[in-house]
PDB file of C-alpha atoms in Angstrom:
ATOM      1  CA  UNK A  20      85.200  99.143 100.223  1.00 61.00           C
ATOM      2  CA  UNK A  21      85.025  96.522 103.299  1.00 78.00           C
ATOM      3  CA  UNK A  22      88.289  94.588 103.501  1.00 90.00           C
ATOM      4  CA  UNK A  23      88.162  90.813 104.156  1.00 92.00           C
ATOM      5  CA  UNK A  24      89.322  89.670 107.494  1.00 94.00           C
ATOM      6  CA  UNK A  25      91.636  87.548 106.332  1.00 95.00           C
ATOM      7  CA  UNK A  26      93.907  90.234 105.086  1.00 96.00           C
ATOM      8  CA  UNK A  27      93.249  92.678 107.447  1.00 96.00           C
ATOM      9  CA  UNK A  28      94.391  90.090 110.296  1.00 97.00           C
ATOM     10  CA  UNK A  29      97.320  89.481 107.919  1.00 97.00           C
ATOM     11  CA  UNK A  30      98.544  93.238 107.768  1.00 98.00           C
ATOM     12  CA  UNK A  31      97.946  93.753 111.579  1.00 98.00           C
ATOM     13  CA  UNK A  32     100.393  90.853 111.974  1.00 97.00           C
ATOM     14  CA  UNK A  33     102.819  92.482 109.770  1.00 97.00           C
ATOM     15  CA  UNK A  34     102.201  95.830 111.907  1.00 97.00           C
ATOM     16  CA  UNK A  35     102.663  94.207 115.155  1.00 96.00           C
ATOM     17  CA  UNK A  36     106.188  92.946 114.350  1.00 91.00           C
ATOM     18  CA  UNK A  37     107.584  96.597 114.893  1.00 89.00           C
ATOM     19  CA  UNK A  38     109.796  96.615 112.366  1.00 94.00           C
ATOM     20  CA  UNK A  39     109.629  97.432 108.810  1.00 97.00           C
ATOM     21  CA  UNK A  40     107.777  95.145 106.742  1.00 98.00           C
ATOM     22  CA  UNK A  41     106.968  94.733 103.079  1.00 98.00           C
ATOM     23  CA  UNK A  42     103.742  93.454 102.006  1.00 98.00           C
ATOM     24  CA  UNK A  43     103.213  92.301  97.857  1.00 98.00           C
ATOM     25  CA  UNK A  44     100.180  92.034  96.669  1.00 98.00           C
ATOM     26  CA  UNK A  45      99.999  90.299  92.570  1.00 97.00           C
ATOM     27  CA  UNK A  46      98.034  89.153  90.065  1.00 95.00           C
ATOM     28  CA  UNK A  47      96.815  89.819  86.838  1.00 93.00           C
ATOM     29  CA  UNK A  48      96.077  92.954  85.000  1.00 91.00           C
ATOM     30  CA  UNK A  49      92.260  93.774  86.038  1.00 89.00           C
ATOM     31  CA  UNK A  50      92.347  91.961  89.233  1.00 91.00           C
ATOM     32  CA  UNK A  51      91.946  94.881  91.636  1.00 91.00           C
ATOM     33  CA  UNK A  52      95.116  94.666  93.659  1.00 94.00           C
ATOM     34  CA  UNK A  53      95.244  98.492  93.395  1.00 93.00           C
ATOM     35  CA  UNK A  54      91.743  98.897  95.439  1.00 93.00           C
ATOM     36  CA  UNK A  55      93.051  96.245  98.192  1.00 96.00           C
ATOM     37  CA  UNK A  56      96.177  98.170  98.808  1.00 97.00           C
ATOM     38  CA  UNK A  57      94.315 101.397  99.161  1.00 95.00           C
ATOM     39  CA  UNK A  58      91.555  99.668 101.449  1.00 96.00           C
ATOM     40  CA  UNK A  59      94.601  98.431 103.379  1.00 97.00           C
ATOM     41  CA  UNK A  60      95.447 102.302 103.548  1.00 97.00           C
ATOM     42  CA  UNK A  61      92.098 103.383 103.871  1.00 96.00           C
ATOM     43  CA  UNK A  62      91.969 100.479 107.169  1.00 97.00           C
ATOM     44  CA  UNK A  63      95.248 101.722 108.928  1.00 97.00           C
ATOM     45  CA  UNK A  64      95.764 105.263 108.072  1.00 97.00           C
ATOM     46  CA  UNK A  65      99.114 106.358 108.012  1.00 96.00           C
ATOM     47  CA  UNK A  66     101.054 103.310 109.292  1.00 97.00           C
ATOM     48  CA  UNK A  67     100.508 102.088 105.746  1.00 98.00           C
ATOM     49  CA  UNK A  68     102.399 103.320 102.760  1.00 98.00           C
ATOM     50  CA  UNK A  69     101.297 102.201  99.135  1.00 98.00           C
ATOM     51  CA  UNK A  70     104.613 102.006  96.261  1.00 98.00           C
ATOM     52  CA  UNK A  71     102.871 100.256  92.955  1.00 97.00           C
ATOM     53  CA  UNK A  72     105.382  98.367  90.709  1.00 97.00           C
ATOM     54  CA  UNK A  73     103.228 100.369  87.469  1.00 95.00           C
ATOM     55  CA  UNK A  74     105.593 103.579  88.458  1.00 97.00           C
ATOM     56  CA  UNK A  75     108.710 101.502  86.608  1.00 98.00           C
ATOM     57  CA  UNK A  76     107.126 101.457  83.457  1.00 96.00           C
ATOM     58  CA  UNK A  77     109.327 101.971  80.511  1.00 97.00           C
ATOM     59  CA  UNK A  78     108.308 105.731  79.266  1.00 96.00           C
ATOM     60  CA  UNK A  79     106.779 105.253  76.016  1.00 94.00           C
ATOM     61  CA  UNK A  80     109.453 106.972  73.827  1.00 96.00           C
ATOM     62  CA  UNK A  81     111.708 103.834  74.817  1.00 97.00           C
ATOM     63  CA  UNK A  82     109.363 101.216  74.299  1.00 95.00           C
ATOM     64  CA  UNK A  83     108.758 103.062  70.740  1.00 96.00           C
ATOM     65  CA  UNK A  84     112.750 103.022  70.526  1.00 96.00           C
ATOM     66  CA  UNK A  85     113.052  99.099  71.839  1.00 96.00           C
ATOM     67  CA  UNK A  86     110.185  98.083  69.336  1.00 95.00           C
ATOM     68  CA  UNK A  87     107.469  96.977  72.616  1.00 94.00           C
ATOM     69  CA  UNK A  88     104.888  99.854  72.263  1.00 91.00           C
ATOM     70  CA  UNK A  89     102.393  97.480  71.047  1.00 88.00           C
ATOM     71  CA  UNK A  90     103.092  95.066  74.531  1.00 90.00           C
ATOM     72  CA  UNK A  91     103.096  97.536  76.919  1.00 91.00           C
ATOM     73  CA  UNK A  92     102.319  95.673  80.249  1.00 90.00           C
ATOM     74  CA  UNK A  93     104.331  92.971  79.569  1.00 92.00           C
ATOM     75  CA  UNK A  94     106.936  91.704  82.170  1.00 95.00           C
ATOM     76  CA  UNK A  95     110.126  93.305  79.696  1.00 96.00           C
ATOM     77  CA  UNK A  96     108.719  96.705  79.241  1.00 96.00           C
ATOM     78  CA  UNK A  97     109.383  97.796  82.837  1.00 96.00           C
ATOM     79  CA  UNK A  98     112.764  98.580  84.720  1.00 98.00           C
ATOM     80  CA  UNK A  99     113.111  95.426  87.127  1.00 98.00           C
ATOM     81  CA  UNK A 100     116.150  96.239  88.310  1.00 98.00           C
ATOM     82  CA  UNK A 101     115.191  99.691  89.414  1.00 98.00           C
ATOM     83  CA  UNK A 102     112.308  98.369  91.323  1.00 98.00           C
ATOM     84  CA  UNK A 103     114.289  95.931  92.856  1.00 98.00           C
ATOM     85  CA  UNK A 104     116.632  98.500  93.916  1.00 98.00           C
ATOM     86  CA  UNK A 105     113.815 100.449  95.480  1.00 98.00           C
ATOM     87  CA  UNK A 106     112.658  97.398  97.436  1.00 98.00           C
ATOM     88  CA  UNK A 107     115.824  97.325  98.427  1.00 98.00           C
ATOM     89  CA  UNK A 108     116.340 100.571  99.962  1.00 98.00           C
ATOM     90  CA  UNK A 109     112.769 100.673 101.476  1.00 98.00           C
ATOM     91  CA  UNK A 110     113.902  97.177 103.267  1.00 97.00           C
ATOM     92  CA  UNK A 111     117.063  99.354 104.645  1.00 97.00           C
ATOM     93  CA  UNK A 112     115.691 102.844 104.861  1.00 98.00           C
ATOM     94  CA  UNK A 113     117.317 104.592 107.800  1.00 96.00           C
ATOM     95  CA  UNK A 114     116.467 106.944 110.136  1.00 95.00           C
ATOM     96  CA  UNK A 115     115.347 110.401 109.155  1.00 96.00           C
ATOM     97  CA  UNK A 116     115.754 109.008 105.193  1.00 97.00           C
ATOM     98  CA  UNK A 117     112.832 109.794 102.992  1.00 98.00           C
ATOM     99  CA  UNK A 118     112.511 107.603  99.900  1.00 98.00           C
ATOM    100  CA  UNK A 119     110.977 108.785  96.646  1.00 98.00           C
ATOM    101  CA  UNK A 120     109.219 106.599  94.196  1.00 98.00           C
ATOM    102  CA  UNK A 121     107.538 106.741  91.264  1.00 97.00           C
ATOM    103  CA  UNK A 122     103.967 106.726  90.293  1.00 97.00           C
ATOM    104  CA  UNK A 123     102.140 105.505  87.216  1.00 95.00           C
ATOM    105  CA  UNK A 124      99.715 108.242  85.832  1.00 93.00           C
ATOM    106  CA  UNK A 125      96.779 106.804  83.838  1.00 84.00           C
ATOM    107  CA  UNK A 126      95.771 109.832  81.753  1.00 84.00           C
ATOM    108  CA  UNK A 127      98.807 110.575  80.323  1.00 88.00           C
ATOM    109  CA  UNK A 128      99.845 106.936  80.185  1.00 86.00           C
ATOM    110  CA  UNK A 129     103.520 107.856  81.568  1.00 93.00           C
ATOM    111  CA  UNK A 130     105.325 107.467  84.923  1.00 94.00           C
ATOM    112  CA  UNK A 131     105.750 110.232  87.348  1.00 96.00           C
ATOM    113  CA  UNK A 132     109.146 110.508  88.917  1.00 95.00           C
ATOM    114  CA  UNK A 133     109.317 111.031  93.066  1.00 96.00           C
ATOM    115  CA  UNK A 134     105.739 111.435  93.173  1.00 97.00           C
ATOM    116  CA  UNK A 135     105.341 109.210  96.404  1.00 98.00           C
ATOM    117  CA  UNK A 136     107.331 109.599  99.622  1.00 98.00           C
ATOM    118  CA  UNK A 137     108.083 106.850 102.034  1.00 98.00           C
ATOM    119  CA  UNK A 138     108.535 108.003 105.633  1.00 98.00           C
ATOM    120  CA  UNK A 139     111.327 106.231 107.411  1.00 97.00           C
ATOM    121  CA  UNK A 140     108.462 106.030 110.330  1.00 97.00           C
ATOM    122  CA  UNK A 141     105.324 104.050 108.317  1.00 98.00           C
ATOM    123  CA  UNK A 142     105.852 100.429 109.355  1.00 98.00           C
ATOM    124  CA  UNK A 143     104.533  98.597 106.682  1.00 98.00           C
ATOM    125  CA  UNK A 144     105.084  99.292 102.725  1.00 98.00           C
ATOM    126  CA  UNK A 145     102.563  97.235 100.262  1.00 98.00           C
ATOM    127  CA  UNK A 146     103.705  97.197  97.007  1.00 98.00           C
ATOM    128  CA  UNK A 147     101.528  95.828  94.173  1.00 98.00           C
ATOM    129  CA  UNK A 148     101.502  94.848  90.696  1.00 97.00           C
ATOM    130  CA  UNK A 149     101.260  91.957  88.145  1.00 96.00           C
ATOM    131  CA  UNK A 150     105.011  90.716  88.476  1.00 97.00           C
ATOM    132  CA  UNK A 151     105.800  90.224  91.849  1.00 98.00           C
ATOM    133  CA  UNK A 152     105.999  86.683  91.586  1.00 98.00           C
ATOM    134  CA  UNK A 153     107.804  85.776  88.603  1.00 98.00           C
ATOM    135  CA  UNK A 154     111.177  83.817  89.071  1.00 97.00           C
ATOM    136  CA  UNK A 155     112.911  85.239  86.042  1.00 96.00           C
ATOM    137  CA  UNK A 156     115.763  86.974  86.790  1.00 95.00           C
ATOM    138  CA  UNK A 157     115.406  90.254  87.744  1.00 96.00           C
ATOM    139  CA  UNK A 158     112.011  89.667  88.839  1.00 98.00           C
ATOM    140  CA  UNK A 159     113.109  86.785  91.084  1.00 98.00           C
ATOM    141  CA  UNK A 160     115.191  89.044  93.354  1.00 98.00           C
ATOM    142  CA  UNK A 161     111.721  90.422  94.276  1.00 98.00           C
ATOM    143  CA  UNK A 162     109.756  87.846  96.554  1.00 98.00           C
ATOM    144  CA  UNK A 163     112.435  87.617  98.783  1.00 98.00           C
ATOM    145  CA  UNK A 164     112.412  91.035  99.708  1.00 98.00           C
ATOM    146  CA  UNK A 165     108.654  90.941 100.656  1.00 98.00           C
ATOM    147  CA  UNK A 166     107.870  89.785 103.917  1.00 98.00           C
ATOM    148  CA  UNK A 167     104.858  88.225 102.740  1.00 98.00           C
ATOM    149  CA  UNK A 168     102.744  88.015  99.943  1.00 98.00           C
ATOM    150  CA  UNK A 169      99.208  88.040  98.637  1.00 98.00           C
ATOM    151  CA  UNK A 170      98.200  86.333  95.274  1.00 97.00           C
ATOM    152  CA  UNK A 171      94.652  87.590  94.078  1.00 96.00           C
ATOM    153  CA  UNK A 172      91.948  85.120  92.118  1.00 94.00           C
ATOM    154  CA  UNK A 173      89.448  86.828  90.392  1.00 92.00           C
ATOM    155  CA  UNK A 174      87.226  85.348  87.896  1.00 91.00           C
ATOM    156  CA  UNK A 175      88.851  85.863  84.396  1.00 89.00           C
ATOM    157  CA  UNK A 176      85.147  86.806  82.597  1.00 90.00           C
ATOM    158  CA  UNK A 177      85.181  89.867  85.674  1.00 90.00           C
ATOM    159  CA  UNK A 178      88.827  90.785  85.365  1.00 89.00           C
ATOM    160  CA  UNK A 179      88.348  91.155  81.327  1.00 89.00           C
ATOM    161  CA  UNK A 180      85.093  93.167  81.677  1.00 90.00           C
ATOM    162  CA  UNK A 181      87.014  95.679  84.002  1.00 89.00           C
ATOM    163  CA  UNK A 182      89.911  95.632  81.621  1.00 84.00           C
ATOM    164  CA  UNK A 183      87.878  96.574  78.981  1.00 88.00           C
ATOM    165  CA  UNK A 184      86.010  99.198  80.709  1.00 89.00           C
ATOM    166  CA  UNK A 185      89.427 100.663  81.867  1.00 85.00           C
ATOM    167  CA  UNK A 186      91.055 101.126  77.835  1.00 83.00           C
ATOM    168  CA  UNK A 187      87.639 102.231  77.005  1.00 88.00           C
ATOM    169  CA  UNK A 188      87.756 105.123  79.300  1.00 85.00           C
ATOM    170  CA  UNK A 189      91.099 106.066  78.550  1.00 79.00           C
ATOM    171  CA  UNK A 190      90.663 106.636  74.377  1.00 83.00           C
ATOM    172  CA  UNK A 191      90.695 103.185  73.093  1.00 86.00           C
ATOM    173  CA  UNK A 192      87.323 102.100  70.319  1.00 91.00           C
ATOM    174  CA  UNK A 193      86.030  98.925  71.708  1.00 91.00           C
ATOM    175  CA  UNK A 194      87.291  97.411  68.988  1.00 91.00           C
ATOM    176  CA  UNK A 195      91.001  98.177  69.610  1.00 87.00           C
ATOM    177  CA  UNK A 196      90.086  97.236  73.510  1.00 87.00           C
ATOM    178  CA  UNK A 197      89.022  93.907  72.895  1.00 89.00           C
ATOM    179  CA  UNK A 198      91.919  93.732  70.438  1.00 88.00           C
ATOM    180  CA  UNK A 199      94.305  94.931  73.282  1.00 81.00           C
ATOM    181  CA  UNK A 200      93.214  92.548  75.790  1.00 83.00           C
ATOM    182  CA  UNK A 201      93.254  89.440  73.957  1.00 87.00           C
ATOM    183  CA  UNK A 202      96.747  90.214  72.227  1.00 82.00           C
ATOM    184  CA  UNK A 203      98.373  91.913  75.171  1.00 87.00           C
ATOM    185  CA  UNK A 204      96.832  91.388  78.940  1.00 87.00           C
ATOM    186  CA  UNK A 205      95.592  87.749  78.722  1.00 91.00           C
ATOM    187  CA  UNK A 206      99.170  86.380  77.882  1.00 91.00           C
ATOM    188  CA  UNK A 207     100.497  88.232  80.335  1.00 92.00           C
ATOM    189  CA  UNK A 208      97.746  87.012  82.984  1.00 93.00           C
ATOM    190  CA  UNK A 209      98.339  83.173  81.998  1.00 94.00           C
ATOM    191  CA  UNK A 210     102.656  84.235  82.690  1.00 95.00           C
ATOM    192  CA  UNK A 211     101.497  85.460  85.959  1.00 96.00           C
ATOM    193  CA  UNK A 212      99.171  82.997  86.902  1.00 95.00           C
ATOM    194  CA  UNK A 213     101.773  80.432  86.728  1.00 96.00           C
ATOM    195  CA  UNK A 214     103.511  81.230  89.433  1.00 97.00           C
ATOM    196  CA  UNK A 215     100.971  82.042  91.923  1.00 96.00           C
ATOM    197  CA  UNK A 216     102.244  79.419  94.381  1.00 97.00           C
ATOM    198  CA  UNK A 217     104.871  81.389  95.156  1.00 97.00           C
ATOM    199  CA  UNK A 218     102.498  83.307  97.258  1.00 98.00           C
ATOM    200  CA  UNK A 219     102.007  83.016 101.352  1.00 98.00           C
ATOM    201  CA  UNK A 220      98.025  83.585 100.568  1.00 96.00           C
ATOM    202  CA  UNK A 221      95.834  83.245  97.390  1.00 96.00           C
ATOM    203  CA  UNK A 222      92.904  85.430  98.388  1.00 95.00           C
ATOM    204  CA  UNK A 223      89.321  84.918  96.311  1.00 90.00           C
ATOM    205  CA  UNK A 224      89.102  88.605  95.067  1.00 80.00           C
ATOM    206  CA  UNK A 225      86.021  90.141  93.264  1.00 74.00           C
TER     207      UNK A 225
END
């Protein structure tokens, strides 16, 4: 897919510090920050390295246990504080340290553990997913370790057809879709919205 300009002069910034930087990308659930962060891979090859937030999703045997199967998505059925702590350590990550994060797995609706590696050498880390934004502690300890970050608007009627599409190809009748979305991604897309001025750049996204 082509990547707008803006953001690829944005990340080429970021690269051109030197350093380690972090680039967040959020928004809501069906808003396709997933296929920028892999254009922004796709654009600058290995000096990018993609970490999603969706690898700190509770497993589904403890949401089952904490009574939040039924809002899975929602900002209190992921560990926080462990992604904070990976931030964290991929802000600090020393020489000739490998870092190993998780990764969401669609088909089997579960997290992976250490399925992606972080090289001590790529320069710039984007991490995305739907909280990045939110004040509440311990989401709030996340925006400041992000050297910038990217707020996506996408027309709701687009981001709920997508949504849609996406439980009906993994099991779910159209029936219980619809259901899903209404009861479980739309609140959490108005929570996230709310806070999208806490963003360096709110990028039109379709």
């Amino acid at each position: 897919m082509n990547l707008p300009e803006i953001c690829r002069q944005r990340a080429a910034a970021l690269l051109a510090s030197g350093q380690r930087r972090i680039l967040g990308i959020a928004a809501p659930p069906g808003a396709g920050k997933s296929t920028l962060a892999q254009a922004l891979q796709q654009h600058f090859g290995t000096a990018v390295q993609v970490v999603p937030m969706d690898g700190f999703h509770l497993a589904n045997s403890t949401l089952e246990h904490l009574g939040r199967r039924q809002r899975k998505g929602a900002a209190d059925t992921f560990d926080a504080a462990g992604y904070v702590q990976l931030l964290q350590r991929i802000k600090a990550q020393r020489a000739g340290e490998v870092i190993y994060a998780p990764e969401f797995h669609r088909d089997i609706e579960e997290a992976v553990a250490g399925a992606i590696a972080v090289s001590p050498e790529v320069p710039l880390v984007v991490t995305e997913g739907n909280y990045l934004l939110l004040p509440q502690a311990p989401w709030g300890q996340v925006r400041p370790l992000l050297d910038e970050a990217w707020y996506l608007e996408v027309p709701d009627a687009l981001r709920q057809a997508r949504l849609l599409a996406r439980h009906r190809a993994f099991g779910r009748s159209a029936a219980a879709a619809a259901e899903w979305v209404a009861a479980t991604d739309e609140p959490n897309a108005r929570q996230i919205a709310r806070h999208r001025g806490r963003a360096d750049l709110q990028i039109a996204w379709n």
